[in-house]
XYZ file of C-alpha atoms in Angstrom:
372
model
C 19.268 -2.661 -14.959
C 18.020 0.268 -16.975
C 14.390 0.434 -17.990
C 13.374 1.310 -21.525
C 10.834 4.104 -21.266
C 8.032 4.771 -23.715
C 7.851 8.421 -24.788
C 4.109 9.239 -24.542
C 3.137 10.749 -21.223
C -0.027 9.511 -19.567
C -1.864 11.738 -17.111
C -3.484 9.782 -14.271
C -6.543 11.309 -12.640
C -8.420 10.280 -9.521
C -12.145 10.997 -9.557
C -13.565 12.853 -6.590
C -17.135 13.580 -5.611
C -18.293 16.961 -6.974
C -20.356 17.700 -3.866
C -18.278 16.318 -1.041
C -14.930 16.963 -2.762
C -11.757 15.509 -1.321
C -11.910 13.942 2.156
C -10.961 16.033 5.151
C -7.404 14.950 5.933
C -4.523 16.215 7.970
C -1.919 17.961 5.821
C 1.054 16.438 7.603
C 2.065 13.045 6.209
C 3.437 11.748 9.508
C 2.943 12.145 13.238
C 5.234 14.641 14.880
C 4.753 13.706 18.524
C 6.993 11.759 20.873
C 6.405 7.992 20.565
C 4.593 6.861 23.694
C 3.684 3.212 23.170
C 4.134 0.157 20.995
C 1.200 -0.925 18.829
C 0.864 -3.951 16.567
C -0.402 -3.344 13.037
C -3.492 -5.499 13.662
C -4.263 -3.400 16.752
C -3.899 -0.220 14.713
C -6.351 -1.512 12.105
C -8.757 -2.726 14.792
C -8.768 0.602 16.603
C -9.294 2.510 13.367
C -12.294 0.327 12.465
C -13.712 0.635 15.964
C -13.464 4.429 16.088
C -14.892 4.947 12.612
C -17.816 2.591 13.328
C -18.513 4.534 16.529
C -18.301 7.898 14.781
C -20.425 7.011 11.735
C -23.381 4.576 11.885
C -23.167 4.124 8.103
C -19.870 2.240 8.444
C -20.145 -1.551 8.586
C -17.739 -4.465 8.187
C -18.405 -7.462 5.946
C -16.395 -10.527 4.986
C -15.568 -14.147 5.672
C -15.037 -14.906 9.380
C -14.988 -11.230 10.424
C -17.626 -11.792 13.126
C -17.814 -15.006 15.150
C -14.189 -15.899 14.430
C -13.151 -12.235 14.959
C -11.244 -12.133 11.689
C -8.835 -14.547 10.052
C -6.012 -12.366 11.409
C -7.965 -11.032 14.414
C -8.222 -7.513 12.939
C -11.954 -7.400 13.788
C -11.519 -8.731 17.327
C -14.339 -7.576 19.609
C -16.305 -5.707 16.955
C -19.176 -8.215 16.635
C -19.809 -8.109 20.383
C -19.770 -4.301 20.373
C -21.760 -3.543 17.217
C -23.814 -6.673 16.574
C -24.413 -8.794 13.456
C -26.090 -5.984 11.509
C -22.820 -4.075 11.318
C -20.269 -6.914 11.487
C -21.517 -9.323 8.843
C -20.163 -12.842 8.362
C -20.511 -13.948 4.741
C -20.423 -17.269 2.878
C -17.381 -18.086 0.780
C -18.672 -16.174 -2.210
C -16.508 -13.140 -2.981
C -18.434 -12.177 -6.125
C -21.700 -12.159 -4.155
C -20.760 -10.158 -1.067
C -18.558 -7.731 -3.014
C -21.478 -6.907 -5.290
C -23.750 -6.518 -2.246
C -21.310 -4.159 -0.536
C -20.793 -2.080 -3.665
C -24.554 -1.703 -4.027
C -24.778 -0.615 -0.381
C -22.183 2.075 -1.090
C -24.319 3.347 -4.008
C -27.088 4.014 -1.482
C -24.921 5.975 0.939
C -23.616 3.344 3.354
C -19.863 3.012 3.953
C -18.899 -0.666 3.718
C -15.504 -1.954 4.753
C -15.112 -5.214 2.874
C -12.494 -7.682 4.089
C -10.960 -10.242 1.752
C -9.261 -13.085 3.570
C -6.542 -12.508 0.979
C -6.535 -10.288 -2.081
C -5.869 -13.396 -4.152
C -9.518 -14.301 -3.469
C -10.618 -10.864 -4.679
C -9.991 -12.100 -8.210
C -13.360 -13.780 -7.878
C -14.867 -10.306 -7.449
C -12.621 -8.168 -9.618
C -15.482 -7.219 -11.943
C -17.227 -5.456 -9.056
C -14.031 -3.629 -8.041
C -12.963 -2.524 -11.514
C -16.234 -2.163 -13.416
C -18.730 -1.290 -10.677
C -16.970 0.456 -7.784
C -14.246 2.218 -9.780
C -16.283 3.444 -12.750
C -19.770 4.237 -11.467
C -18.965 7.743 -10.218
C -17.637 8.690 -13.641
C -20.317 6.866 -15.622
C -23.108 8.450 -13.547
C -21.850 11.920 -14.335
C -20.793 12.409 -10.714
C -24.264 11.600 -9.348
C -23.329 8.364 -7.560
C -20.517 8.242 -5.029
C -19.032 4.880 -4.027
C -17.528 5.213 -0.503
C -16.237 1.685 0.012
C -12.997 0.190 1.342
C -11.681 -3.132 0.040
C -9.104 -4.370 2.526
C -7.118 -7.496 3.330
C -3.637 -9.070 3.104
C -1.721 -8.625 -0.137
C 1.554 -10.080 -1.419
C 3.613 -13.012 -0.259
C 3.252 -14.685 3.149
C 5.238 -17.844 3.990
C 4.811 -21.149 2.198
C 1.358 -20.490 0.701
C 2.301 -21.129 -2.921
C 1.841 -19.333 -6.212
C -1.913 -18.768 -6.042
C -1.823 -17.087 -2.627
C 1.338 -14.967 -2.903
C 0.638 -12.312 -5.515
C 1.040 -8.542 -5.166
C -1.949 -6.676 -6.561
C -0.598 -3.131 -6.184
C 0.119 -2.740 -9.923
C -3.201 -4.378 -10.874
C -5.416 -1.972 -8.984
C -2.957 0.900 -9.287
C -3.633 0.997 -13.026
C -7.423 1.535 -12.676
C -8.827 5.098 -12.911
C -11.419 5.719 -10.201
C -9.679 3.627 -7.523
C -7.408 4.898 -4.773
C -4.840 2.321 -3.680
C -2.798 2.408 -0.451
C -0.296 0.008 1.102
C 0.626 0.720 4.747
C 3.859 -0.352 6.413
C 3.752 0.692 10.075
C 1.050 0.956 12.727
C 0.899 4.700 12.128
C 0.371 4.051 8.414
C -2.290 1.419 9.058
C -4.297 3.508 11.534
C -4.069 6.832 9.745
C -4.644 5.552 6.231
C -7.533 3.214 7.126
C -9.418 6.027 8.879
C -8.821 8.252 5.846
C -9.953 5.489 3.498
C -13.213 4.925 5.382
C -13.980 8.645 5.274
C -13.125 8.983 1.579
C -16.022 9.417 -0.864
C -14.308 7.156 -3.444
C -13.477 3.439 -3.480
C -10.176 2.643 -1.780
C -8.207 -0.601 -2.164
C -6.336 -1.080 1.124
C -3.456 -3.526 0.716
C -2.214 -4.937 4.014
C 0.476 -7.588 4.549
C -0.039 -10.804 6.503
C 3.493 -10.818 7.839
C 3.149 -7.304 9.248
C -0.004 -7.890 11.332
C 1.971 -9.031 14.353
C 4.753 -6.449 13.996
C 4.894 -3.695 16.641
C 5.774 -0.072 15.929
C 6.055 2.965 18.195
C 3.173 5.427 17.961
C 2.623 8.866 19.465
C -0.331 10.450 21.286
C -1.159 12.217 18.043
C -1.596 8.903 16.233
C -3.864 7.617 19.041
C -6.168 10.619 18.772
C -9.512 9.652 17.182
C -9.206 12.572 14.752
C -5.831 11.431 13.382
C -5.705 10.574 9.677
C -3.010 10.451 7.014
C -3.496 11.958 3.556
C -4.007 9.475 0.751
C -1.564 10.344 -2.023
C 1.331 11.450 0.162
C 4.555 9.488 0.698
C 6.657 9.566 3.862
C 10.405 9.995 4.092
C 11.295 7.304 6.639
C 14.966 8.215 6.615
C 16.664 11.229 5.083
C 19.814 10.756 3.037
C 21.992 12.374 0.385
C 23.524 9.606 -1.783
C 20.695 7.443 -3.165
C 16.889 7.401 -3.055
C 15.280 4.037 -2.249
C 11.485 3.768 -2.665
C 9.430 0.901 -1.192
C 5.966 0.113 0.126
C 4.422 -2.287 2.618
C 6.810 -4.918 4.016
C 9.639 -3.848 1.719
C 9.976 -0.559 3.619
C 11.447 -2.517 6.529
C 13.876 -4.239 4.192
C 14.928 -0.888 2.727
C 15.557 0.540 6.208
C 17.735 -2.472 7.107
C 19.621 -2.022 3.828
C 20.205 1.619 4.738
C 21.841 0.531 8.014
C 24.233 -1.721 6.099
C 24.964 0.970 3.515
C 25.744 3.503 6.262
C 28.665 1.308 7.367
C 30.168 1.889 3.910
C 29.523 5.647 4.053
C 26.517 5.517 1.710
C 23.697 7.653 3.129
C 20.428 6.381 1.652
C 17.115 8.234 1.680
C 14.195 5.828 2.256
C 10.757 6.758 0.924
C 7.709 4.858 2.156
C 5.401 5.269 -0.841
C 2.244 4.494 1.194
C -0.064 5.494 -1.668
C 0.140 3.542 -4.920
C -2.598 5.572 -6.582
C -2.407 8.500 -6.525
C 1.390 8.196 -6.506
C 3.320 10.982 -4.795
C 5.611 11.677 -7.737
C 6.547 15.131 -6.485
C 8.131 13.767 -3.281
C 10.001 11.042 -5.168
C 11.236 13.498 -7.778
C 12.330 15.964 -5.109
C 14.391 13.244 -3.435
C 16.017 12.153 -6.685
C 16.908 15.783 -7.476
C 18.863 15.728 -4.196
C 20.492 12.271 -4.397
C 20.716 11.905 -8.208
C 20.198 8.131 -7.905
C 17.166 5.852 -7.587
C 16.500 2.276 -6.506
C 12.886 1.029 -6.392
C 11.890 -2.005 -4.316
C 8.720 -4.119 -4.466
C 7.651 -7.750 -3.968
C 5.668 -8.007 -7.183
C 6.647 -9.089 -10.673
C 9.077 -6.869 -12.619
C 6.988 -6.245 -15.738
C 4.482 -3.350 -15.461
C 5.195 -2.953 -11.744
C 4.978 0.019 -9.392
C 8.733 0.482 -9.740
C 8.358 0.626 -13.520
C 5.869 3.499 -13.142
C 8.224 5.353 -10.791
C 11.096 4.856 -13.231
C 8.991 6.186 -16.089
C 7.987 9.248 -14.082
C 11.566 10.063 -13.078
C 12.949 9.570 -16.594
C 10.165 11.629 -18.177
C 10.264 14.482 -15.693
C 13.779 14.789 -14.195
C 16.041 12.617 -16.364
C 18.777 15.279 -16.360
C 19.210 14.864 -12.585
C 20.156 11.156 -12.797
C 23.846 10.341 -12.374
C 23.313 6.580 -12.777
C 20.795 4.183 -14.373
C 17.711 3.489 -12.264
C 17.729 0.087 -10.549
C 14.566 -1.909 -9.927
C 14.479 -4.611 -7.241
C 11.420 -6.868 -7.657
C 10.210 -10.369 -7.135
C 11.345 -12.964 -9.667
C 9.421 -13.203 -12.903
C 8.054 -16.662 -12.006
C 5.020 -18.017 -10.108
C 5.897 -18.110 -6.416
C 7.602 -21.418 -5.464
C 6.324 -23.334 -2.468
C 9.682 -24.594 -1.198
C 11.067 -22.229 1.462
C 14.548 -21.948 -0.096
C 13.131 -21.176 -3.555
C 10.555 -18.771 -2.106
C 13.349 -16.746 -0.537
C 15.172 -16.622 -3.856
C 12.005 -15.394 -5.583
C 11.546 -12.411 -3.225
C 13.708 -9.305 -2.729
C 16.161 -9.530 0.162
C 18.064 -6.877 2.071
C 21.316 -7.838 0.358
C 19.702 -7.288 -3.075
C 18.865 -3.700 -2.106
C 22.369 -3.126 -0.743
C 23.990 -4.393 -3.954
C 21.725 -2.244 -6.126
C 22.440 0.888 -4.092
C 26.183 0.249 -4.307
C 25.930 -0.191 -8.073
C 24.191 3.150 -8.624
C 26.769 4.772 -6.359
C 29.524 3.120 -8.435
C 30.818 1.187 -5.431
C 30.644 -2.196 -7.173
C 30.778 -3.756 -10.644
C 27.592 -3.050 -12.713
C 25.573 -6.098 -13.761
C 26.234 -5.474 -17.467
C 30.003 -5.374 -16.927
C 29.970 -8.499 -14.793
C 28.206 -10.652 -17.399
């Protein structure tokens, strides 16, 4: 499927604090050490929170069930006992109220980490995210910094229906003043959360419920308290020469599995873990497409105005002459998420969808248009 691209170019800009500037981050976008242990994503998030709360007394955690219950997904396990109720704050079920409270605390120099039980519930508080947190630095002439992290599970889980299965990456990724990240692995989760907490600007941190219990190998470098990952930098999970496949969050795993299948047919796919939705690492994506001359984008969200659509626009606007095939977008179906398990699977991208798309752009199968 080829995307029709509008001609006007839009320059996206992320606001940074004029005094503090950009956060201090490691330049490398991945750990280079030998993997020494397995770590679950929830453990990576927990350790990042713990270390940042120890290092900076201004950091505090707030949200529904983050304290006594130790988090709906046990990400905040042990933090209430260690830091007390003044820094691990259980809230009522009132997203608009505690999001406004946390944003106001950030105005005054504290560093709140606000947990939504799911980002679907953040819709109750979207005015504070989009109009208060994202715009205040700009509207104050750079006088007010808003160092806050909005975090929680994003996208589809299993059998939770249309109202609890939405991907908000394109929603928040379109807002100037926000930084938006979506980790895949334990390394991503730990390094990006620590960077987000230290950042002087508001960061929307999109986790995935189905990844919390997944284990990934991590190195000694990742376990070091000083380890962070740069916001705005993608990671090449697998190098390849024939086709570039971009993905974020849970879909990275699907893309890597698709690459294994493609390798059996002598198609060497390059897999890019986007990590950062805004700012988007267009330079790394473009560099990969210059090498492979083909692009497939993968995401769980709806097709219209999605992250993949933005990547397609960027590639067509900036390096169209390098493309040897139409760009393919793999997305969720353009319908509210079904509840039935069989229909839910049909509404979400699957490994075989990625494989078929990659084979089409490599001219190893019949294009969709020719098959109809």
